[in-house]
Tab-separated table of C-alpha atoms in Angstrom:
chain	number	residue	atom	x	y	z
Y	30	MET	CA	59.904	76.520	158.584
Y	31	ARG	CA	57.425	74.042	157.081
Y	32	SER	CA	58.719	70.774	155.678
Y	33	PHE	CA	57.319	68.873	152.682
Y	34	PHE	CA	58.114	65.608	150.903
Y	35	LEU	CA	58.865	66.430	147.237
Y	36	GLY	CA	57.433	63.218	145.849
Y	37	ASP	CA	57.665	63.223	142.037
Y	38	ASN	CA	58.664	66.927	141.926
Y	39	ALA	CA	62.267	67.348	140.927
Y	40	ILE	CA	65.018	69.904	141.715
Y	41	SER	CA	67.021	71.303	138.749
Y	42	ASP	CA	69.473	74.181	138.519
Y	43	GLY	CA	68.869	75.188	142.134
Y	44	GLU	CA	65.115	75.374	141.806
Y	45	ALA	CA	62.212	73.085	142.570
Y	46	VAL	CA	59.065	73.351	140.499
Y	47	VAL	CA	56.187	72.013	142.575
Y	48	THR	CA	53.048	70.733	140.830
Y	49	GLY	CA	50.065	68.441	141.497
Y	50	GLU	CA	48.882	67.564	144.949
Y	51	LEU	CA	51.840	69.138	146.707
Y	52	TYR	CA	51.245	72.415	144.863
Y	53	ARG	CA	47.557	72.344	145.882
Y	54	HIS	CA	48.501	71.693	149.547
Y	55	MET	CA	51.162	74.435	149.638
Y	56	ALA	CA	49.438	77.102	147.577
Y	57	ARG	CA	45.687	76.464	148.024
Y	58	VAL	CA	45.428	74.845	151.519
Y	59	LEU	CA	48.306	76.526	153.367
Y	60	ARG	CA	48.235	79.622	151.164
Y	61	LEU	CA	52.014	80.043	151.244
Y	62	LYS	CA	53.205	83.193	149.508
Y	63	GLU	CA	56.331	84.328	147.750
Y	64	GLY	CA	59.140	84.830	150.190
Y	65	ALA	CA	58.015	82.044	152.526
Y	66	GLU	CA	60.845	79.779	153.703
Y	67	VAL	CA	60.274	76.045	153.272
Y	68	GLU	CA	62.132	72.782	153.552
Y	69	LEU	CA	61.744	70.166	150.821
Y	70	ILE	CA	62.764	66.542	151.360
Y	71	ASP	CA	63.469	64.509	148.215
Y	72	ALA	CA	63.190	60.777	147.626
Y	73	GLY	CA	66.737	60.252	148.854
Y	74	GLY	CA	66.079	61.971	152.157
Y	75	VAL	CA	68.127	65.053	151.290
Y	76	ARG	CA	66.668	68.185	152.897
Y	77	HIS	CA	66.635	71.337	150.714
Y	78	CYS	CA	65.993	74.671	152.343
Y	79	GLY	CA	64.784	77.490	150.162
Y	80	THR	CA	62.363	80.347	149.563
Y	81	ILE	CA	59.244	80.413	147.452
Y	82	ALA	CA	60.152	82.513	144.451
Y	83	GLU	CA	56.881	82.361	142.492
Y	84	VAL	CA	53.352	81.049	143.001
Y	85	GLY	CA	51.567	80.486	139.681
Y	86	ALA	CA	48.168	79.191	138.659
Y	87	LYS	CA	49.311	75.570	138.572
Y	88	THR	CA	52.951	75.564	139.701
Y	89	LEU	CA	55.030	76.895	142.583
Y	90	THR	CA	58.785	77.551	142.356
Y	91	VAL	CA	61.133	77.289	145.287
Y	92	ARG	CA	64.664	78.707	144.981
Y	93	ILE	CA	66.996	76.401	146.885
Y	94	ALA	CA	69.560	78.076	149.222
Y	95	ALA	CA	71.108	75.062	150.885
Y	96	SER	CA	70.901	71.281	150.960
Y	97	ALA	CA	71.847	68.867	153.723
Y	98	ALA	CA	72.652	65.150	153.618
Y	99	PRO	CA	69.797	62.844	154.635
Y	100	ALA	CA	69.321	62.283	158.331
Y	101	VAL	CA	69.606	58.602	159.033
Y	102	GLU	CA	66.646	57.298	161.007
Y	103	ASP	CA	67.935	54.582	163.289
Y	104	PRO	CA	65.015	53.417	165.380
Y	105	ALA	CA	65.716	51.657	168.664
Y	106	LEU	CA	63.212	49.028	167.560
Y	107	SER	CA	62.089	48.091	164.027
Y	108	ILE	CA	58.378	47.166	164.094
Y	109	THR	CA	56.502	45.557	161.222
Y	110	LEU	CA	52.705	45.339	161.288
Y	111	TYR	CA	50.986	42.695	159.179
Y	112	GLN	CA	47.506	44.089	158.985
Y	113	GLY	CA	44.487	42.235	157.681
Y	114	LEU	CA	42.594	44.553	155.263
Y	115	PRO	CA	39.798	46.339	157.134
Y	116	LYS	CA	36.735	48.085	155.758
Y	117	GLY	CA	36.343	51.703	154.804
Y	118	GLU	CA	39.042	54.275	155.880
Y	119	LYS	CA	40.251	52.327	158.895
Y	120	LEU	CA	43.535	51.540	157.128
Y	121	ASP	CA	44.124	55.246	156.640
Y	122	LEU	CA	43.949	55.751	160.384
Y	123	ILE	CA	46.207	52.775	161.078
Y	124	LEU	CA	48.856	53.977	158.669
Y	125	GLN	CA	48.744	57.537	159.975
Y	126	LYS	CA	48.923	56.726	163.675
Y	127	CYS	CA	51.489	53.902	163.290
Y	128	THR	CA	53.730	56.324	161.445
Y	129	GLU	CA	53.418	58.814	164.287
Y	130	LEU	CA	54.381	56.014	166.721
Y	131	GLY	CA	57.541	55.255	164.781
Y	132	ILE	CA	56.657	51.995	163.002
Y	133	SER	CA	59.095	50.829	160.287
Y	134	GLU	CA	56.822	48.885	158.033
Y	135	VAL	CA	53.131	48.086	157.404
Y	136	VAL	CA	52.213	45.155	155.182
Y	137	THR	CA	48.567	44.516	154.441
Y	138	PHE	CA	47.173	41.066	153.649
Y	139	ASP	CA	43.883	39.691	152.286
Y	140	GLY	CA	42.483	37.998	155.354
Y	141	ALA	CA	40.140	35.009	154.922
Y	142	ARG	CA	37.562	37.175	156.633
Y	143	SER	CA	38.481	40.492	155.043
Y	144	ILE	CA	35.460	42.080	153.243
Y	145	VAL	CA	37.763	44.381	151.255
Y	146	LYS	CA	40.153	42.882	148.688
Y	147	PHE	CA	42.733	44.764	146.597
Y	148	ARG	CA	43.045	43.471	143.066
Y	149	GLY	CA	44.538	44.428	139.754
Y	150	GLU	CA	44.979	48.024	138.596
Y	151	LYS	CA	43.448	49.441	141.798
Y	152	THR	CA	46.436	48.207	143.840
Y	153	ALA	CA	48.864	50.755	142.354
Y	154	GLY	CA	46.506	53.642	143.002
Y	155	LYS	CA	45.847	52.457	146.565
Y	156	LEU	CA	49.549	52.081	147.300
Y	157	ALA	CA	50.276	55.605	146.009
Y	158	ARG	CA	47.559	56.976	148.327
Y	159	PHE	CA	48.892	55.047	151.294
Y	160	GLU	CA	52.400	56.298	150.638
Y	161	LYS	CA	51.091	59.925	150.644
Y	162	ILE	CA	49.433	59.250	153.999
Y	163	VAL	CA	52.575	57.974	155.633
Y	164	GLN	CA	54.680	60.724	154.137
Y	165	GLU	CA	52.452	63.408	155.515
Y	166	ALA	CA	52.232	61.738	158.875
Y	167	ALA	CA	56.061	61.431	158.944
Y	168	ARG	CA	56.436	65.115	158.084
Y	169	GLN	CA	54.002	66.173	160.803
Y	170	SER	CA	55.558	64.030	163.426
Y	171	GLY	CA	59.100	65.109	162.592
Y	172	ARG	CA	60.338	61.823	161.295
Y	173	SER	CA	63.325	61.853	158.835
Y	174	ALA	CA	61.794	59.056	156.738
Y	175	ALA	CA	58.365	57.523	156.132
Y	176	PRO	CA	57.691	53.864	156.893
Y	177	ARG	CA	57.490	51.309	154.105
Y	178	VAL	CA	54.007	50.303	153.013
Y	179	ALA	CA	53.298	47.162	151.018
Y	180	ILE	CA	50.142	45.483	149.780
Y	181	GLY	CA	50.458	41.668	150.036
Y	182	GLY	CA	48.452	38.631	149.158
Y	183	ASN	CA	47.131	36.219	151.712
Y	184	LEU	CA	48.651	35.771	155.176
Y	185	LYS	CA	50.819	32.767	154.252
Y	186	GLU	CA	52.361	34.687	151.338
Y	187	VAL	CA	53.278	37.800	153.387
Y	188	LEU	CA	54.674	35.834	156.349
Y	189	LYS	CA	56.999	33.482	154.423
Y	190	GLU	CA	59.656	36.183	154.309
Y	191	SER	CA	59.348	37.357	157.891
Y	192	ARG	CA	62.745	37.423	159.560
Y	193	GLN	CA	62.096	39.485	162.702
Y	194	ASP	CA	63.662	38.615	166.058
Y	195	VAL	CA	60.290	38.435	167.821
Y	196	LYS	CA	56.992	37.468	166.104
Y	197	LEU	CA	53.688	38.140	167.830
Y	198	LEU	CA	50.195	37.035	166.732
Y	199	LEU	CA	47.407	38.985	168.335
Y	200	TRP	CA	44.567	36.473	168.600
Y	201	GLU	CA	41.355	36.529	170.487
Y	202	GLY	CA	41.383	32.774	170.761
Y	203	GLU	CA	44.545	32.739	172.958
Y	204	ASP	CA	43.822	32.615	176.688
Y	205	GLU	CA	47.200	31.541	178.196
Y	206	ASN	CA	50.074	33.536	176.729
Y	207	THR	CA	49.653	37.124	178.006
Y	208	LEU	CA	51.657	39.856	176.255
Y	209	ARG	CA	53.345	40.756	179.522
Y	210	GLU	CA	54.651	37.221	180.075
Y	211	THR	CA	55.678	36.837	176.436
Y	212	LEU	CA	57.710	40.053	176.400
Y	213	ALA	CA	59.496	39.000	179.569
Y	214	HIS	CA	61.035	36.010	177.774
Y	215	HIS	CA	62.841	38.294	175.281
Y	216	THR	CA	65.730	40.697	175.871
Y	217	GLU	CA	65.745	43.907	173.811
Y	218	PRO	CA	65.289	42.562	170.246
Y	219	LYS	CA	66.129	44.704	167.239
Y	220	SER	CA	62.994	43.838	165.322
Y	221	VAL	CA	59.420	42.738	166.054
Y	222	ALA	CA	56.536	41.600	163.881
Y	223	ILE	CA	52.816	41.824	164.812
Y	224	VAL	CA	49.948	40.127	163.017
Y	225	VAL	CA	46.516	41.658	163.442
Y	226	GLY	CA	43.446	40.211	161.652
Y	227	PRO	CA	40.637	42.207	159.955
Y	228	GLU	CA	37.234	42.857	161.599
Y	229	GLY	CA	36.214	39.215	161.581
Y	230	GLY	CA	39.492	38.065	163.099
Y	231	LEU	CA	41.761	35.325	161.816
Y	232	SER	CA	40.531	31.960	160.558
Y	233	PRO	CA	41.837	28.756	162.205
Y	234	GLU	CA	43.862	28.070	159.056
Y	235	GLU	CA	45.549	31.480	159.233
Y	236	VAL	CA	46.437	31.015	162.864
Y	237	GLN	CA	48.075	27.692	161.962
Y	238	GLU	CA	49.982	29.324	159.124
Y	239	ALA	CA	51.279	32.032	161.424
Y	240	LEU	CA	52.352	29.446	164.025
Y	241	ALA	CA	54.224	27.543	161.277
Y	242	CYS	CA	56.139	30.746	160.516
Y	243	GLY	CA	57.293	31.081	164.118
Y	244	PHE	CA	54.717	33.514	165.496
Y	245	THR	CA	53.645	33.357	169.141
Y	246	PRO	CA	49.980	33.850	169.856
Y	247	VAL	CA	49.272	36.432	172.633
Y	248	THR	CA	46.334	37.889	174.401
Y	249	LEU	CA	45.941	41.434	175.780
Y	250	GLY	CA	43.347	40.282	178.324
Y	251	LYS	CA	39.582	40.104	178.483
Y	252	ARG	CA	38.755	42.966	176.153
Y	253	ILE	CA	38.625	42.391	172.398
Y	254	LEU	CA	40.074	45.392	170.510
Y	255	ARG	CA	38.842	46.535	167.164
Y	256	THR	CA	41.273	45.948	164.275
Y	257	GLU	CA	42.129	49.634	163.998
Y	258	THR	CA	42.843	49.744	167.757
Y	259	ALA	CA	44.778	46.527	168.208
Y	260	GLY	CA	47.799	47.381	166.054
Y	261	LEU	CA	48.102	50.857	167.560
Y	262	ALA	CA	47.930	49.420	171.102
Y	263	MET	CA	50.630	46.829	170.274
Y	264	VAL	CA	52.987	49.364	168.645
Y	265	SER	CA	52.591	51.737	171.596
Y	266	ILE	CA	53.328	48.997	174.172
Y	267	LEU	CA	56.364	47.693	172.236
Y	268	GLN	CA	57.801	51.229	171.754
Y	269	PHE	CA	57.511	51.845	175.497
Y	270	HIS	CA	58.892	48.420	176.455
Y	271	TRP	CA	61.782	48.202	173.956
Y	272	GLY	CA	61.642	51.278	171.737
Y	273	ASP	CA	62.046	55.033	171.999
Y	274	ILE	CA	59.017	56.115	173.988
Y	275	ARG	CA	60.293	57.385	177.309
């Protein structure tokens, strides 16, 4: 049975009328037909099992047979990635793969060396697109909920509310604190934050701002990872070390 996040589509009187992008995906891409059984997940996490009753030119109707209370996702480790805005579609990849790895939250920031900046009306459209990416990745990877995505301002602004148990700053300028040694100093925290800069890295001022917010600079060794690789590597390591990768 295929699962889909309902998004803005609502359920009324035992039926869900699917329109827009979800309709296109179900009817045009997957070519689902009348009689196909599907699972629809609403904004509250409730799972609705039903059967496609009608496929129209612009809408698709699902007759709901049963609904189940939302499954509570209780990750062994809550991970927040503070990601400096990268160029092109790199952020799409970061969001998709971090969702698959079980991250809890991704917060972007306008790095001093970020080429891309999100401003004004474009921000809402970008955020809606990013939410679709993590919802689809959550569905494909079997997660019961998608991670939170937020578009922030500069690094100082996004870090001032950070309250995680462990805070790590991935910085190519650090040559003493290795990640292995740093992790050994902590015992099974409930939450971890990671700061990864954009393609040009972090400015000296940004490094000082992160340090002032309680972040520990760490190095992964001699190799310098690309911005779209660094966060994924860190999330994978942390999930294996403290999380739910076995």
